[in-house]
CSV table of C-alpha atoms in Angstrom, one decimal:
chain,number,residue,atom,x,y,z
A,74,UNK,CA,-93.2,15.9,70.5
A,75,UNK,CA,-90.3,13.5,71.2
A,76,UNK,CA,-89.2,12.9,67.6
A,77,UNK,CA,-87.5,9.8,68.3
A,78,UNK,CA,-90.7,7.7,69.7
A,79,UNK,CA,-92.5,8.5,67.3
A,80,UNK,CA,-90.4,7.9,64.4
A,81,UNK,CA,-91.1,4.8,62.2
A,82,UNK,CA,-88.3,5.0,59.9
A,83,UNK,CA,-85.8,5.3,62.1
A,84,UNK,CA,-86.0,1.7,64.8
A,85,UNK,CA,-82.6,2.4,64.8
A,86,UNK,CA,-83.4,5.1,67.1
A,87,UNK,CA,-85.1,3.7,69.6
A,88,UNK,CA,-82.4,0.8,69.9
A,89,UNK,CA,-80.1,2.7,71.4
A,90,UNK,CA,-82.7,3.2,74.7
A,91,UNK,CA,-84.1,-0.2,74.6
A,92,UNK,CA,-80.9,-2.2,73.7
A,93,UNK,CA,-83.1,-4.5,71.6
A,94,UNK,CA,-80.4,-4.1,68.1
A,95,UNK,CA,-76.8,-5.1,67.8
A,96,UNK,CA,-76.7,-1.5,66.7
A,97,UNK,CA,-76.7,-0.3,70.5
A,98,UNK,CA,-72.4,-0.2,70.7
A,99,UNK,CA,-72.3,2.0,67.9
A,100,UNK,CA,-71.9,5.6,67.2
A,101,UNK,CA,-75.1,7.6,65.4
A,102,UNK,CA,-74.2,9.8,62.6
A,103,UNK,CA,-76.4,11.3,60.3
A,104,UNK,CA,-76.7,12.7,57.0
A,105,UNK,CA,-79.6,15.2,55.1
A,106,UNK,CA,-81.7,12.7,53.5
A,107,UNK,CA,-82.3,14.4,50.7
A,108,UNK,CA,-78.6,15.9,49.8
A,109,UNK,CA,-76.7,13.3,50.9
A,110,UNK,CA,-76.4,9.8,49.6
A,111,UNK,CA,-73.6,7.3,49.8
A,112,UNK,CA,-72.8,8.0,46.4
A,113,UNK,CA,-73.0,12.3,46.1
A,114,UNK,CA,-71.2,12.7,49.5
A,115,UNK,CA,-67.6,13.1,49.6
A,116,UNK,CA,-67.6,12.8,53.2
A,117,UNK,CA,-68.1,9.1,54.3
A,118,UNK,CA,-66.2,7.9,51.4
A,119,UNK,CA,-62.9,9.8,51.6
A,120,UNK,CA,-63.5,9.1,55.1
A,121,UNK,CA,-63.1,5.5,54.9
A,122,UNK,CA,-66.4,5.0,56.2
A,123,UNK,CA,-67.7,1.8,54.0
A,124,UNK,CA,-71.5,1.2,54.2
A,125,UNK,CA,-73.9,0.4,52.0
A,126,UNK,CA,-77.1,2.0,51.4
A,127,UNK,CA,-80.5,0.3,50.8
A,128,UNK,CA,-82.8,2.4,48.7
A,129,UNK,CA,-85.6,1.8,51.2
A,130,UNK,CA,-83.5,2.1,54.2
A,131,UNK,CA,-82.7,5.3,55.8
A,132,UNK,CA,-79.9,3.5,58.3
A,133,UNK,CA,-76.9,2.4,56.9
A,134,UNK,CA,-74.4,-0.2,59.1
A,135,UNK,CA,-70.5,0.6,58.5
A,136,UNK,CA,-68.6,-2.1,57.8
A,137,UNK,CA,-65.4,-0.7,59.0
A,138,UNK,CA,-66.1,0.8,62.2
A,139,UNK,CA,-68.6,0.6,64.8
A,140,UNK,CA,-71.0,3.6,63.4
A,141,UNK,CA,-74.5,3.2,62.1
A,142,UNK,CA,-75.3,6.1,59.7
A,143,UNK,CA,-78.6,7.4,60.1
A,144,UNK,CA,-80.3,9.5,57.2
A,145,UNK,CA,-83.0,12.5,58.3
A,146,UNK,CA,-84.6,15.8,57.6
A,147,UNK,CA,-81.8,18.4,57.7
A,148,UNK,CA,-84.2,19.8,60.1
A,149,UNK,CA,-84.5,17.5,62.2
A,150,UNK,CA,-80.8,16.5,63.2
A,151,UNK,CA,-80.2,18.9,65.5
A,152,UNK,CA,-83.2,17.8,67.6
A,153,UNK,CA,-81.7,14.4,67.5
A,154,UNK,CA,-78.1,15.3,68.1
A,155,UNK,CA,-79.4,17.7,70.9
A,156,UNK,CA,-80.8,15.5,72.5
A,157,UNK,CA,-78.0,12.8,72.6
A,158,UNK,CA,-79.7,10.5,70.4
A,159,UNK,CA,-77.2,10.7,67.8
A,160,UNK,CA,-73.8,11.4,68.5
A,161,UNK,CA,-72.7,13.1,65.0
A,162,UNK,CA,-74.5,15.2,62.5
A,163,UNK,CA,-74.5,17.3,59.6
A,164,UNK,CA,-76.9,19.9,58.7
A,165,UNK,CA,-77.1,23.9,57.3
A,166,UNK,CA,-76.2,26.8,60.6
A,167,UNK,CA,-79.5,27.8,60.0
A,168,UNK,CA,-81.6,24.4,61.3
A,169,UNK,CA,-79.1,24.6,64.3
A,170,UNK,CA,-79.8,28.2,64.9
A,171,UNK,CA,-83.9,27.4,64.5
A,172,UNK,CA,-83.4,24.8,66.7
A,173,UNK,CA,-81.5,27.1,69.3
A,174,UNK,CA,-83.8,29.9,68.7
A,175,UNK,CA,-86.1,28.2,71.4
A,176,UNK,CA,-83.7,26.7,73.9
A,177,UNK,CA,-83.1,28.1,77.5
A,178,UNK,CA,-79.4,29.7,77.7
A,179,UNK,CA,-79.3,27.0,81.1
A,180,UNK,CA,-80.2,23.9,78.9
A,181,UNK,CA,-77.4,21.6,79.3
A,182,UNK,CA,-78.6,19.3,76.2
A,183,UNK,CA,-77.7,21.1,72.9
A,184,UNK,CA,-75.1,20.8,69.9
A,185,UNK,CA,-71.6,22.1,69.0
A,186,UNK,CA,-70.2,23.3,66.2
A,187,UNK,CA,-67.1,21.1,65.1
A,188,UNK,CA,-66.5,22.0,61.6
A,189,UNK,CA,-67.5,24.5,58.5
A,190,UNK,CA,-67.7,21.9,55.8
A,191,UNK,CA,-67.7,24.7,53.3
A,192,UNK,CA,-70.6,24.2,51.0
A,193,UNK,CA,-73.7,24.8,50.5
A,194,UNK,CA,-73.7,28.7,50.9
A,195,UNK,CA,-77.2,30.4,51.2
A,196,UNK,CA,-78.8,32.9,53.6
A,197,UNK,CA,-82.2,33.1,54.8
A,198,UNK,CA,-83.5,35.9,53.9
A,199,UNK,CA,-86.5,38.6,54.2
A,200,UNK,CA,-88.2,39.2,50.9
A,201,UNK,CA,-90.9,40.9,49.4
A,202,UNK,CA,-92.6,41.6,45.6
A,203,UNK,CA,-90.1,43.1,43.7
A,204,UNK,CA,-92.7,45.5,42.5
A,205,UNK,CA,-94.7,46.5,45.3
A,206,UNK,CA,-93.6,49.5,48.1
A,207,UNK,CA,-91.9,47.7,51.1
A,208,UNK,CA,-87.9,48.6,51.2
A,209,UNK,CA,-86.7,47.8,54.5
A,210,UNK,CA,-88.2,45.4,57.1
A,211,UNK,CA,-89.1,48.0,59.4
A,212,UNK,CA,-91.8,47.6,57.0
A,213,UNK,CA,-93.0,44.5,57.7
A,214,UNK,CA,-93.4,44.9,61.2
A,215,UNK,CA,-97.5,44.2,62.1
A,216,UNK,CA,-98.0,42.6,58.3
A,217,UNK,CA,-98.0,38.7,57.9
A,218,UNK,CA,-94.7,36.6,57.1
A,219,UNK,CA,-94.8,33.1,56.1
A,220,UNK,CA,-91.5,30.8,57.1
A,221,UNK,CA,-90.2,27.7,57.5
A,222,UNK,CA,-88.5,28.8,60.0
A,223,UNK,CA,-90.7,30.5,62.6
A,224,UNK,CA,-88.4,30.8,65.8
A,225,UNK,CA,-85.5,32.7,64.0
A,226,UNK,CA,-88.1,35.2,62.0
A,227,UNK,CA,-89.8,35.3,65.3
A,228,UNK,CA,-86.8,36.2,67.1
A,229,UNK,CA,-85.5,38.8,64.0
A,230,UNK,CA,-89.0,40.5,64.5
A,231,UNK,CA,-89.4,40.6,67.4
A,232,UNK,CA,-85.7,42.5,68.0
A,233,UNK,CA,-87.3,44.8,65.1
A,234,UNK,CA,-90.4,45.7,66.9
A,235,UNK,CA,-88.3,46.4,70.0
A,236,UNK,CA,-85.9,49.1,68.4
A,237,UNK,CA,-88.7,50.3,66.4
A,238,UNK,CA,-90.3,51.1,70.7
A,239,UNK,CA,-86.6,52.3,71.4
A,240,UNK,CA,-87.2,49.6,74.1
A,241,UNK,CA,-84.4,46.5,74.8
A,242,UNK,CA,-85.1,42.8,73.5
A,243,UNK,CA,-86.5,40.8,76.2
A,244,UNK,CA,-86.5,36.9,76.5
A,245,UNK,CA,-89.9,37.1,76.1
A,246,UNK,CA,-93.7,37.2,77.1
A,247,UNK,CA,-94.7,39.9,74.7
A,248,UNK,CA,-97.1,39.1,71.5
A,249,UNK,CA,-95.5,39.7,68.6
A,250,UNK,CA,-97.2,42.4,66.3
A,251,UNK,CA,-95.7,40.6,63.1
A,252,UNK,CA,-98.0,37.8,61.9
A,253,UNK,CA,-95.2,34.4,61.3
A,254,UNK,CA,-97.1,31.6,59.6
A,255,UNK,CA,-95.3,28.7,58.8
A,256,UNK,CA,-94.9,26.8,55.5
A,257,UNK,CA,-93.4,23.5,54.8
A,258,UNK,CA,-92.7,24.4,51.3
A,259,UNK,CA,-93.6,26.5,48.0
A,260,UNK,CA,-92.8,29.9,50.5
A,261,UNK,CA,-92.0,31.7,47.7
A,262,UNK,CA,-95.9,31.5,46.8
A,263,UNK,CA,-97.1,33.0,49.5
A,264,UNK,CA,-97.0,36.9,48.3
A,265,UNK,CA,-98.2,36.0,45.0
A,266,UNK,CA,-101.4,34.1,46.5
A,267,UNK,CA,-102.1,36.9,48.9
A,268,UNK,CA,-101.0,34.7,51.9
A,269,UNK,CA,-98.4,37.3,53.1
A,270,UNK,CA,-96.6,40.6,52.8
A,271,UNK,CA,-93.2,39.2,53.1
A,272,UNK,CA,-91.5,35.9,53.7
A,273,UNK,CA,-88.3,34.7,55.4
A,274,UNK,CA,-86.4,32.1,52.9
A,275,UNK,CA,-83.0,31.1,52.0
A,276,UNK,CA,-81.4,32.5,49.2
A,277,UNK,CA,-78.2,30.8,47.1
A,278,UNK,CA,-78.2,32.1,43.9
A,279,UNK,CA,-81.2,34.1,44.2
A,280,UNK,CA,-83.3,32.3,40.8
A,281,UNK,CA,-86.1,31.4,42.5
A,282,UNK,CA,-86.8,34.2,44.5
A,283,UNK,CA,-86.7,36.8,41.4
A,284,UNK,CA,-88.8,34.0,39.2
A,285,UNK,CA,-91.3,34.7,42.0
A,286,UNK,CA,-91.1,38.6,41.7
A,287,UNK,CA,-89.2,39.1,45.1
A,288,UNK,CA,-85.9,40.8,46.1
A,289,UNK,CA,-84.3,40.6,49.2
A,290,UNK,CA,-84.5,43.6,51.6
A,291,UNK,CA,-82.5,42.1,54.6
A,292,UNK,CA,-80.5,39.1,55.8
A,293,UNK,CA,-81.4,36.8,59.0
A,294,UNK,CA,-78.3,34.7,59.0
A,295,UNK,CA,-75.8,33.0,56.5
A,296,UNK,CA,-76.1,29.8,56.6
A,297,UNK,CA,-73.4,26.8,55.3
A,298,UNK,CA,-73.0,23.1,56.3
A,299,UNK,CA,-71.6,22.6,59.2
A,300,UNK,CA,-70.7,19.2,61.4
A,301,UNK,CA,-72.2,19.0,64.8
A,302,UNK,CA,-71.7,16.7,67.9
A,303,UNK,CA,-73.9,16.2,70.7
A,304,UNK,CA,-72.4,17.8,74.2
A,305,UNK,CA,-72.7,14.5,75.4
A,306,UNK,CA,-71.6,11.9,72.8
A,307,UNK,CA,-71.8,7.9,73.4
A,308,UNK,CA,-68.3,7.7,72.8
A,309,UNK,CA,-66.1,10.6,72.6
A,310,UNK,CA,-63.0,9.8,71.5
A,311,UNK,CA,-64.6,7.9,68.2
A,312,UNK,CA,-67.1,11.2,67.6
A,313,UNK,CA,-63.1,12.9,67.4
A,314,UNK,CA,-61.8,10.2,65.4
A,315,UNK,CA,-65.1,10.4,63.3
A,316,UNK,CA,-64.8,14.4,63.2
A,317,UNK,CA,-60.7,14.4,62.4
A,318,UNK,CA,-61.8,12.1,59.5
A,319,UNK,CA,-64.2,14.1,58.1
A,320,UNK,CA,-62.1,17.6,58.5
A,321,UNK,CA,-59.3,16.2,56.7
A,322,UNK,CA,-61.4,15.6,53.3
A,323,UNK,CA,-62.5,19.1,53.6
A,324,UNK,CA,-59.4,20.4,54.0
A,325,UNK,CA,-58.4,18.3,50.8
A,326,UNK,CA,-60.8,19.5,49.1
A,327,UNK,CA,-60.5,23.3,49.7
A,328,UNK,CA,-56.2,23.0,49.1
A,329,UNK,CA,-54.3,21.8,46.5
A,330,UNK,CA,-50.3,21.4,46.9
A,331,UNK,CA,-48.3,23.6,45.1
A,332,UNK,CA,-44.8,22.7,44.2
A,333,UNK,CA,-41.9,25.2,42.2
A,334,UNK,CA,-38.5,26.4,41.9
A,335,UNK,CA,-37.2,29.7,42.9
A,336,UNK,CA,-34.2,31.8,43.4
A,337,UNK,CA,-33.0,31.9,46.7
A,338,UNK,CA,-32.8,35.7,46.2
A,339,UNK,CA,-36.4,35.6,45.7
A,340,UNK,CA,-37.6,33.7,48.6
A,341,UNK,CA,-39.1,35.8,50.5
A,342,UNK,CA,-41.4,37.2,47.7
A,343,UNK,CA,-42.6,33.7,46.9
A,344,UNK,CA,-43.0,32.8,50.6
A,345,UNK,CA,-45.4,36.1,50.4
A,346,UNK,CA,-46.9,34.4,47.5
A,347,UNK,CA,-47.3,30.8,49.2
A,348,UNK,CA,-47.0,31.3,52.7
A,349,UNK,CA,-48.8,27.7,53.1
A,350,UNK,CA,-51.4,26.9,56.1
A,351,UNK,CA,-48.4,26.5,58.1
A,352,UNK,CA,-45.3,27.4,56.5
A,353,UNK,CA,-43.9,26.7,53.4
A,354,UNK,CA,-41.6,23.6,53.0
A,355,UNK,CA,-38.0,25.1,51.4
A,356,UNK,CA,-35.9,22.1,50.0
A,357,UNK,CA,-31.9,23.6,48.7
A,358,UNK,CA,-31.6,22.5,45.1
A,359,UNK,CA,-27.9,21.1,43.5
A,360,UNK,CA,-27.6,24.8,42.5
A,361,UNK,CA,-26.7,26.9,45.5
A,362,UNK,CA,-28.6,29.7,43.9
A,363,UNK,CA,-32.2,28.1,43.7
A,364,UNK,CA,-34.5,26.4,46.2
A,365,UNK,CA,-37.8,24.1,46.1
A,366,UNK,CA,-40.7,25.0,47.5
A,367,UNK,CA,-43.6,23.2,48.4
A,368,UNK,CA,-46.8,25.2,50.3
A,369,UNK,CA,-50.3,24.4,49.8
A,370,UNK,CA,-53.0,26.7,48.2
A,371,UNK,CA,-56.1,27.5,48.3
A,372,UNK,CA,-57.8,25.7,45.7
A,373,UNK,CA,-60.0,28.7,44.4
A,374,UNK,CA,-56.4,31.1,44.2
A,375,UNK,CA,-53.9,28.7,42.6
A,376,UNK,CA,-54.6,30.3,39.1
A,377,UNK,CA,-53.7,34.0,40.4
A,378,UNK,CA,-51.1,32.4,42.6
A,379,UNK,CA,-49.6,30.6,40.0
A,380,UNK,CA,-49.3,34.0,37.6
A,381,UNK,CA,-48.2,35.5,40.7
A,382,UNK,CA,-45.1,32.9,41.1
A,383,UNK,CA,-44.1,33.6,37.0
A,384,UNK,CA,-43.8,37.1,37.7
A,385,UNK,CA,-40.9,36.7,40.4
A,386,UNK,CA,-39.4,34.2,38.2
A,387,UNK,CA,-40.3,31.1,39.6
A,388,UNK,CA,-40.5,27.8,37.0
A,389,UNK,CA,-41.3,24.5,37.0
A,390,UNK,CA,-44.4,25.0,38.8
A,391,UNK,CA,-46.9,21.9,39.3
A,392,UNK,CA,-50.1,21.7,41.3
A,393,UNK,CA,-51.3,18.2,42.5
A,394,UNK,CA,-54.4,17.4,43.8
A,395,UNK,CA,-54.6,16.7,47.8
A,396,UNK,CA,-56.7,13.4,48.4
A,397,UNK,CA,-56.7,13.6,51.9
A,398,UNK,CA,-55.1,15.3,54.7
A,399,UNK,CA,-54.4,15.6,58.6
A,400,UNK,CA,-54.0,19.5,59.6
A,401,UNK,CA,-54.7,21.9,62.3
């Protein structure tokens, strides 16, 4: 189905083929509908991307900069970016990998990674009643799965089913034994209504799957947001612009800037302690004997890094909070 022709929501789409929108010169990125909103991502705005939301709208014009933000289906971007349709998008490794799961190696249409954005941990997961006899999903092999995502558990069965024959993964051709069903939602259900004997679902703090009775007996893939750009991008040096932007906030938000005094004596030690993304910045104080230090940490470490820096006998040590940032 060519998701873009047949998408009603989205006219911004089809501008860019038909020229018939002013929207035609600018760059396509595009947000998870339902996770993102101008308001909950940190992205656009610490971007300096300045657009305005309608709550009936799911495109957005930047006011700033020639980009139109387009808001989808986390599983759908990477059809769209694949495709060249939209130049810029952000979605969970695991709708890219679905989404490659079925392309030819030769394809020359496709997505790169440009960026972990660094949240939004899960892994997809197989899982089965916590009470019934299945351990291991050598198990499962001939029983019935239900997915929402079909080509990977496909693809993870289908390498099972060949090991289990002591015979090499082939492209292809050969019926699976495993039963995949897809469902949209609710997957959890399925073992308890009798649909299935396992299902393939992503896991992040694992709540919902033991409310439903299941445990997890293997792991397809971990999965986190990630940006991606299409490998052939409307205008590339705004997509890098775009992507540089968006890096820098994440990097922000992962560091913090962590500033102290220490004896020169004891500089190597604290460089061990700080040694920065980089290198630490050392400033010589009035007193021969000390120097500043500036490095930044890890966000998640500063309290044992902190501790870390009283033991060697560093003081005056202050933390600041990184707004944005430009580093490689």
């Amino acid at each position: 189905m060519d998701l873009v022709n047949q998408s009603v929501r989205c006219p911004m789409m089809r501008a860019r083929s038909t020229g018939a929108c002013h929207a035609t010169s600018r760059c396509l990125l595009t947000f998870p509908a339902a996770s993102m909103t101008a308001c909950s991502s940190p992205c656009p705005r610490g971007s300096d991307i300045q657009f305005h939301r309608h709550s009936r709208l799911d495109i957005a014009l930047v006011k700033n900069l020639p980009i139109a933000l387009i808001f989808l289906p986390a599983a759908d971007i990477p059809t769209f970016v694949g495709e060249g349709r939209v130049d810029l998008g952000i979605t969970g490794r695991d709708q890219v990998a679905e989404h490659e799961a079925v392309e030819s190696p030769t394809d020359t249409t496709g997505v790169e990674e440009v960026l972990d954005l660094d949240f939004g941990a899960c892994k997809l997961q197989v899982q089965v009643p916590e009470k019934g006899d299945i351990t291991s999903p050598e198990q499962l092999i001939g029983r019935n799965i239900v997915t929402s995502f079909t080509n990977l558990a496909e693809q993870y069965f289908a390498k099972l089913e060949a090991e289990a024959e002591g015979k090499e993964v082939n492209g292809g051709g050969k019926k699976l034994k495993t039963h995949i069903k897809y469902v949209g939602g609710s997957v959890e259900a399925a073992c308890a209504l009798g649909v299935a004997d396992g299902i393939v679902d992503l896991v992040e703090s694992g709540e919902t799957m033991r409310a439903a009775g299941l445990k997890a007996i293997s792991t397809v893939i971990e999965t986190t947001a990630i940006l991606i750009k299409s490998k052939k991008p409307s205008d590339p040096k705004l997509v890098d612009l775009i992507a540089a932007r968006i890096r820098g906030v994440i990097t922000a938000q992962k560091y913090v800037l962590c500033t102290y005094n220490v004896e020169r004596s004891k500089l190597t030690s604290a460089r061990n302690i700080t040694p920065g993304k980089r290198a630490p910045t050392v400033t010589s104080l009035e007193d021969d004997g000390w120097v500043a230090v500036q490095a930044m940490v890890e966000r998640k470490k500063i309290a044992t890094v902190m501790d870390d820096l009283t033991s060697i006998g560093a003081s005056d040590i202050l933390v600041t909070k990184i707004e944005n940032s430009r580093t490689y």
